[in-house]
Structures are given as structure tokens and as C-alpha cells.
């Protein structure tokens, strides 16, 4: 949520979530969010949001922002929108600024990510943003081909080979049961065993372990560790030819506010209508499958052979 505290616009730390969600969802939300801001700025189309599955209510968004931000600060609604967006950019930039290097590429996904990635990136000098075509479901998509992993750590109660053997066999039974519940046979998994020894000073060292190895408790506190991995099929994008550069296919235009007093007619591109190599320059809006990307002035957009977006700050 975005509000005013001590005379300043504050972003978060609390989220309104999807239920009741932003005020513009008209599901009972009464707090301003970046979605409400982007709707009133013109970045979002109230009729095509989420492929038209949810129509946005601009009047509710305006009422909430006026009450929560514009009136407390004594400014117009238009000025409030611009300040709220900038505050959001600053909050997002602050979350990753310490990680930025000269060649950093920011990956933007989810709902608000592609709308705000360029604005936040420019504040901290990131020149390249990747927006995957699957941005709206990026996390779920990644989980679908991520290997299944289980990790176990159990203290060896006594020193000696027999104690370690019992601990090993008990852990193996537990791992076999857990992987069966995931739908995998332990025999088809990769198992990595190790011994962890913590000395009196708290320092931990590890070394490989094989069933039957002796364990000396005089070394310190001893634990048996097991990592189990069930490999899943991974997508292979392969090598692609360099795409031929071509002008992006224009879908239409949208009136987008760039300042409190300026509204620009901004071109709109539909990602699924573009061929590999398509390019254009901001200001622009790119409509992807269930997400919207804002491309500010000075940024170039390129469509890769995989249908992803690469945004480059040309300033």
C-alpha cells in the first residue's frame, strides 16, 4: 500500500494482497496501491487488464488516492500520482541497489514488476532489464521444472561406527518415505551424504560420508547430513540464430501521464504479435500475456527469439 506518514509518501511495508486488493479491483479494497496509480496514469487499460477478465474501476482508485494522499499533502490528484510512482520507484530501487554491478541485468516479473522495472533501474544505474514472456507466472513456471530437493541433518548421539550406521539407516528410511510422497523412488534420486563437525568454538566443517565410516565424537558435536535430489526434465532453449532487426508492429496508442501537467499519446505493442528481432523505443507500452510493461523515454525494447523482452537504457 502507498500512503502518507509524517508528511511524506510512504510505500509499504504492508501489502494489500489480492484480496481485497487494490481499490480499483472494486472488491472492497480501501487503500491505494501502485496498481491504482498505474491505472490513473494511463499505463493500464481498465478494459483489457488481465486479458479483460477483470475490469478496473478508475473512480474508486481516484477517490482512494485523493483521500489518502492528495488531500493530506495539499496537492492535486495528478501531482499525487506522479509523486506516488516516484516513491514506488525509489522503494523498489532501494531493495536491490546494494547488489548492482556495472553489468547487472534486472529480471522483472509478476504483476507490478514489468510496469516499474525501468523506472527503478534508472535510479541505480541498471541499464538492462529482462522481462520474460512468462512474467505473469514466472515463479510457477520455474517451479514446474525445478528439481525436487530434500535436506536432512541429524545429530549422531554416540561416537563410533554403529551409532553412525543407525543414524544413517533411519535417515534413509525417512528420506525414502518423503520422496515417495512426492511421487519419486529413492533409487532414482541422487543422494549426497556428509558428516558435519562443530568444534567448541562453533566452527562447522564438513566432509563426505559413506555408510560404515567411523565417527569420532572427540572432534566435537557430530551430525550426519543428507541431500536428496530428484531430477526433473529441464527445458532446453538451444542455440538460436540472431534475429533480424525489424520495427515492432504497432497495436494502438494510449494516453499516459508523464508529469502532473503532461499527458502523452504513447504507442502500444502486443508482445504476442511481434516477431523475433522486433524493436521500438520508449515511451511505449508493451502488453504481454497477463502483464503490462512500461517503457520510458530513452529506453529501447527488443523481442528475443524466445519471445522475451530486453529493455535497454540508451541514455
XYZ file of C-alpha atoms in Angstrom:
315
model
C 0.000 0.000 0.000
C 1.013 3.649 -0.521
C 0.058 6.358 1.947
C 1.273 9.440 3.804
C 3.181 9.395 7.076
C 4.803 12.437 8.723
C 4.101 14.485 5.625
C 5.893 12.063 3.296
C 4.644 9.467 0.847
C 5.457 6.007 2.184
C 5.440 2.709 0.302
C 4.597 -0.408 2.319
C 5.795 -2.270 4.209
C 2.340 -3.850 4.307
C 0.750 -5.245 1.145
C -2.987 -5.277 0.464
C -2.580 -8.588 -1.371
C -5.028 -9.824 -3.976
C -7.991 -9.859 -1.613
C -9.463 -7.342 -1.237
C -6.618 -5.977 -3.374
C -6.241 -2.510 -4.905
C -9.164 -0.123 -4.707
C -9.605 -0.304 -8.480
C -10.414 -4.016 -8.243
C -13.736 -2.979 -6.649
C -13.548 -5.920 -4.273
C -13.595 -3.885 -1.090
C -10.048 -2.531 -1.064
C -9.761 0.894 0.564
C -6.008 1.542 0.349
C -4.015 2.999 -2.530
C -1.586 0.751 -4.413
C 0.747 1.071 -7.390
C -1.935 -0.653 -9.485
C -4.338 2.202 -8.724
C -1.604 4.681 -9.632
C -0.796 2.989 -12.941
C -4.459 2.836 -13.854
C -4.910 6.582 -13.366
C -1.593 7.385 -15.067
C -2.910 5.549 -18.135
C -0.354 2.738 -18.073
C -3.120 0.180 -17.547
C -6.177 -0.137 -19.758
C -9.209 -0.634 -17.483
C -10.931 -2.805 -20.079
C -8.040 -5.098 -21.099
C -6.428 -5.723 -17.689
C -5.725 -9.457 -17.235
C -6.877 -10.064 -20.791
C -10.198 -8.412 -19.967
C -11.017 -10.863 -17.174
C -11.129 -8.072 -14.576
C -12.340 -4.572 -15.373
C -10.727 -1.846 -13.286
C -12.663 0.961 -11.573
C -10.836 4.260 -12.097
C -13.315 6.240 -9.977
C -12.642 4.109 -6.907
C -8.893 4.447 -7.433
C -9.164 8.230 -7.750
C -11.297 8.518 -4.629
C -8.885 6.466 -2.510
C -5.762 8.294 -3.728
C -7.402 11.676 -3.253
C -8.371 10.805 0.315
C -5.148 9.031 1.286
C -2.503 11.156 -0.442
C -3.682 14.245 -2.319
C -5.707 15.849 0.497
C -3.172 15.155 3.300
C -0.378 16.702 1.198
C -2.497 19.539 -0.171
C -1.765 18.667 -3.811
C -3.772 17.763 -6.872
C -4.624 14.185 -7.780
C -2.342 14.440 -10.806
C 0.613 15.556 -8.693
C -0.114 12.792 -6.186
C 0.045 10.160 -8.934
C 3.461 11.312 -10.132
C 4.884 11.510 -6.610
C 3.486 8.108 -5.684
C 5.024 6.493 -8.741
C 8.409 8.065 -7.983
C 8.193 6.924 -4.368
C 7.456 3.414 -5.576
C 10.450 3.511 -7.947
C 12.669 4.608 -5.065
C 11.401 1.858 -2.774
C 11.974 -0.826 -5.394
C 15.406 0.529 -6.315
C 16.412 0.576 -2.676
C 15.626 -3.116 -2.353
C 18.334 -4.160 -4.836
C 20.713 -1.172 -5.056
C 23.388 -2.907 -2.954
C 23.527 -5.762 -5.484
C 24.052 -3.621 -8.582
C 27.253 -4.010 -10.600
C 28.287 -2.460 -13.883
C 26.881 -5.336 -15.952
C 23.773 -6.061 -13.855
C 20.602 -7.162 -15.645
C 17.369 -6.834 -13.680
C 14.737 -9.538 -14.206
C 11.199 -8.160 -13.879
C 8.235 -10.442 -13.369
C 4.895 -10.692 -11.601
C 2.206 -8.045 -11.852
C 3.868 -4.761 -10.903
C 7.441 -5.723 -11.819
C 7.377 -5.021 -15.576
C 5.471 -1.758 -15.031
C 8.088 -0.329 -12.677
C 11.379 -2.053 -13.522
C 12.776 0.602 -15.856
C 11.882 3.498 -13.563
C 13.570 1.790 -10.601
C 16.569 0.642 -12.636
C 17.436 4.093 -13.885
C 17.705 5.381 -10.304
C 20.561 2.987 -9.543
C 22.271 2.819 -12.925
C 20.981 -0.539 -14.186
C 20.979 -0.339 -17.975
C 19.345 -3.634 -18.908
C 16.034 -5.197 -17.892
C 14.759 -8.640 -18.856
C 11.004 -9.220 -18.917
C 10.288 -12.914 -19.631
C 7.313 -13.690 -21.804
C 6.108 -15.831 -18.878
C 6.497 -12.896 -16.461
C 2.969 -13.172 -15.081
C 3.524 -16.777 -13.960
C 7.319 -16.737 -13.757
C 7.622 -18.276 -10.295
C 5.132 -21.055 -11.002
C 6.750 -21.715 -14.372
C 10.169 -22.093 -12.734
C 8.870 -24.425 -10.051
C 7.389 -26.689 -12.727
C 10.859 -27.775 -13.890
C 12.879 -27.236 -10.710
C 14.405 -30.371 -9.267
C 12.824 -31.809 -6.114
C 15.212 -31.406 -3.198
C 15.195 -32.565 0.426
C 17.853 -31.862 3.058
C 18.276 -33.620 6.385
C 20.567 -33.077 9.349
C 20.538 -35.402 12.382
C 22.902 -35.448 15.353
C 24.845 -38.674 15.867
C 24.002 -39.488 19.504
C 27.098 -41.620 20.222
C 30.534 -41.986 18.742
C 31.539 -44.979 16.723
C 30.608 -46.797 13.571
C 27.440 -48.470 14.893
C 25.836 -45.215 16.042
C 26.529 -43.597 12.695
C 25.108 -46.648 10.913
C 21.841 -46.487 12.857
C 21.513 -42.772 12.210
C 22.255 -43.295 8.509
C 19.625 -46.021 8.112
C 16.960 -44.044 9.995
C 17.573 -41.006 7.797
C 17.405 -43.121 4.665
C 14.012 -44.563 5.685
C 12.716 -41.052 6.356
C 14.024 -39.760 3.021
C 12.540 -42.739 1.174
C 9.124 -42.033 2.713
C 9.302 -38.288 1.950
C 10.295 -38.818 -1.694
C 7.564 -41.445 -2.125
C 5.044 -38.816 -1.028
C 6.470 -36.523 -3.718
C 5.994 -39.308 -6.264
C 9.605 -40.449 -6.648
C 11.527 -43.635 -5.887
C 14.605 -43.046 -3.742
C 16.526 -45.390 -6.057
C 16.062 -42.878 -8.882
C 17.370 -39.957 -6.814
C 20.827 -38.547 -6.201
C 21.978 -38.826 -2.581
C 24.853 -36.826 -1.116
C 25.974 -37.815 2.394
C 28.335 -35.838 4.598
C 29.471 -35.515 8.197
C 29.300 -32.134 9.918
C 31.552 -31.479 12.921
C 31.082 -28.408 15.102
C 34.019 -27.659 17.368
C 33.966 -25.951 20.777
C 34.227 -22.553 19.111
C 31.159 -23.131 16.953
C 33.061 -23.562 13.682
C 31.496 -26.173 11.384
C 33.446 -28.363 8.988
C 32.025 -31.000 6.676
C 33.456 -33.972 4.815
C 31.957 -36.740 2.646
C 30.478 -39.739 4.431
C 29.964 -43.316 3.294
C 27.917 -45.875 5.192
C 30.246 -47.644 7.572
C 32.688 -44.774 8.106
C 33.787 -44.356 11.736
C 32.779 -41.226 13.626
C 34.924 -39.792 16.432
C 32.933 -37.721 18.900
C 36.117 -36.237 20.319
C 36.233 -33.959 17.311
C 33.171 -32.082 18.559
C 29.419 -32.197 18.003
C 28.809 -34.557 15.086
C 25.840 -34.545 12.687
C 25.017 -36.632 9.671
C 23.788 -34.664 6.654
C 21.909 -35.874 3.604
C 20.872 -34.007 0.467
C 18.448 -35.823 -1.852
C 17.671 -34.620 -5.370
C 15.057 -35.934 -7.797
C 15.934 -34.589 -11.231
C 13.118 -33.235 -13.401
C 13.236 -32.634 -17.168
C 14.639 -29.194 -17.882
C 13.686 -27.071 -20.900
C 16.422 -26.659 -23.468
C 16.196 -23.408 -25.363
C 19.055 -24.432 -27.632
C 21.031 -22.128 -29.856
C 19.013 -19.676 -31.869
C 20.047 -17.682 -34.914
C 20.460 -13.966 -34.413
C 17.080 -12.411 -35.124
C 16.764 -9.934 -37.951
C 16.054 -6.480 -36.572
C 12.686 -5.105 -37.620
C 10.246 -2.447 -36.479
C 7.788 -3.633 -33.853
C 4.185 -3.973 -35.025
C 2.053 -1.196 -33.570
C -1.237 -2.208 -31.984
C -2.601 1.193 -30.968
C -1.904 4.018 -28.553
C -2.731 5.058 -25.020
C -2.848 8.413 -23.233
C -0.221 8.167 -20.461
C 0.608 10.866 -17.934
C 4.344 11.649 -17.767
C 4.087 14.564 -15.323
C 1.441 16.416 -13.344
C 0.696 18.593 -16.377
C 1.666 16.448 -19.380
C -0.251 13.547 -20.933
C 1.338 11.887 -23.966
C -0.104 9.657 -26.650
C 2.056 6.536 -26.221
C 2.292 3.653 -28.703
C 1.120 0.218 -27.529
C 2.692 -3.044 -28.706
C 1.239 -6.517 -28.080
C 4.092 -8.914 -27.354
C 2.418 -11.940 -28.945
C 2.056 -10.013 -32.218
C 5.808 -9.385 -32.508
C 8.375 -11.433 -34.405
C 11.853 -12.121 -33.102
C 14.027 -9.062 -33.650
C 11.182 -6.569 -33.279
C 12.350 -3.322 -31.702
C 10.994 0.089 -30.733
C 11.825 2.994 -28.462
C 10.070 4.438 -25.458
C 7.894 5.935 -24.359
C 5.824 2.844 -25.085
C 3.575 0.244 -23.506
C 4.019 -3.478 -24.158
C 1.085 -5.746 -23.394
C 2.258 -9.274 -22.638
C 0.231 -12.314 -21.655
C -1.402 -11.083 -18.432
C 1.169 -8.353 -17.751
C 1.917 -4.792 -18.822
C 5.378 -3.295 -19.340
C 6.067 0.428 -19.211
C 8.982 1.514 -21.417
C 10.010 5.084 -20.501
C 11.571 7.594 -22.872
C 15.203 6.779 -23.553
C 14.703 3.014 -23.326
C 14.791 0.602 -26.263
C 12.753 -2.597 -26.375
C 13.823 -5.722 -28.244
C 11.962 -9.012 -28.662
C 14.206 -12.075 -28.423
C 13.910 -15.330 -30.347
C 12.239 -16.809 -27.236
C 9.585 -14.107 -27.152
C 11.075 -12.320 -24.134
C 11.609 -8.586 -23.798
C 15.014 -6.973 -23.393
C 14.828 -3.324 -22.344
C 17.966 -1.200 -22.656
C 18.539 2.298 -21.262
C 20.139 4.232 -24.112
C 20.899 7.352 -22.051
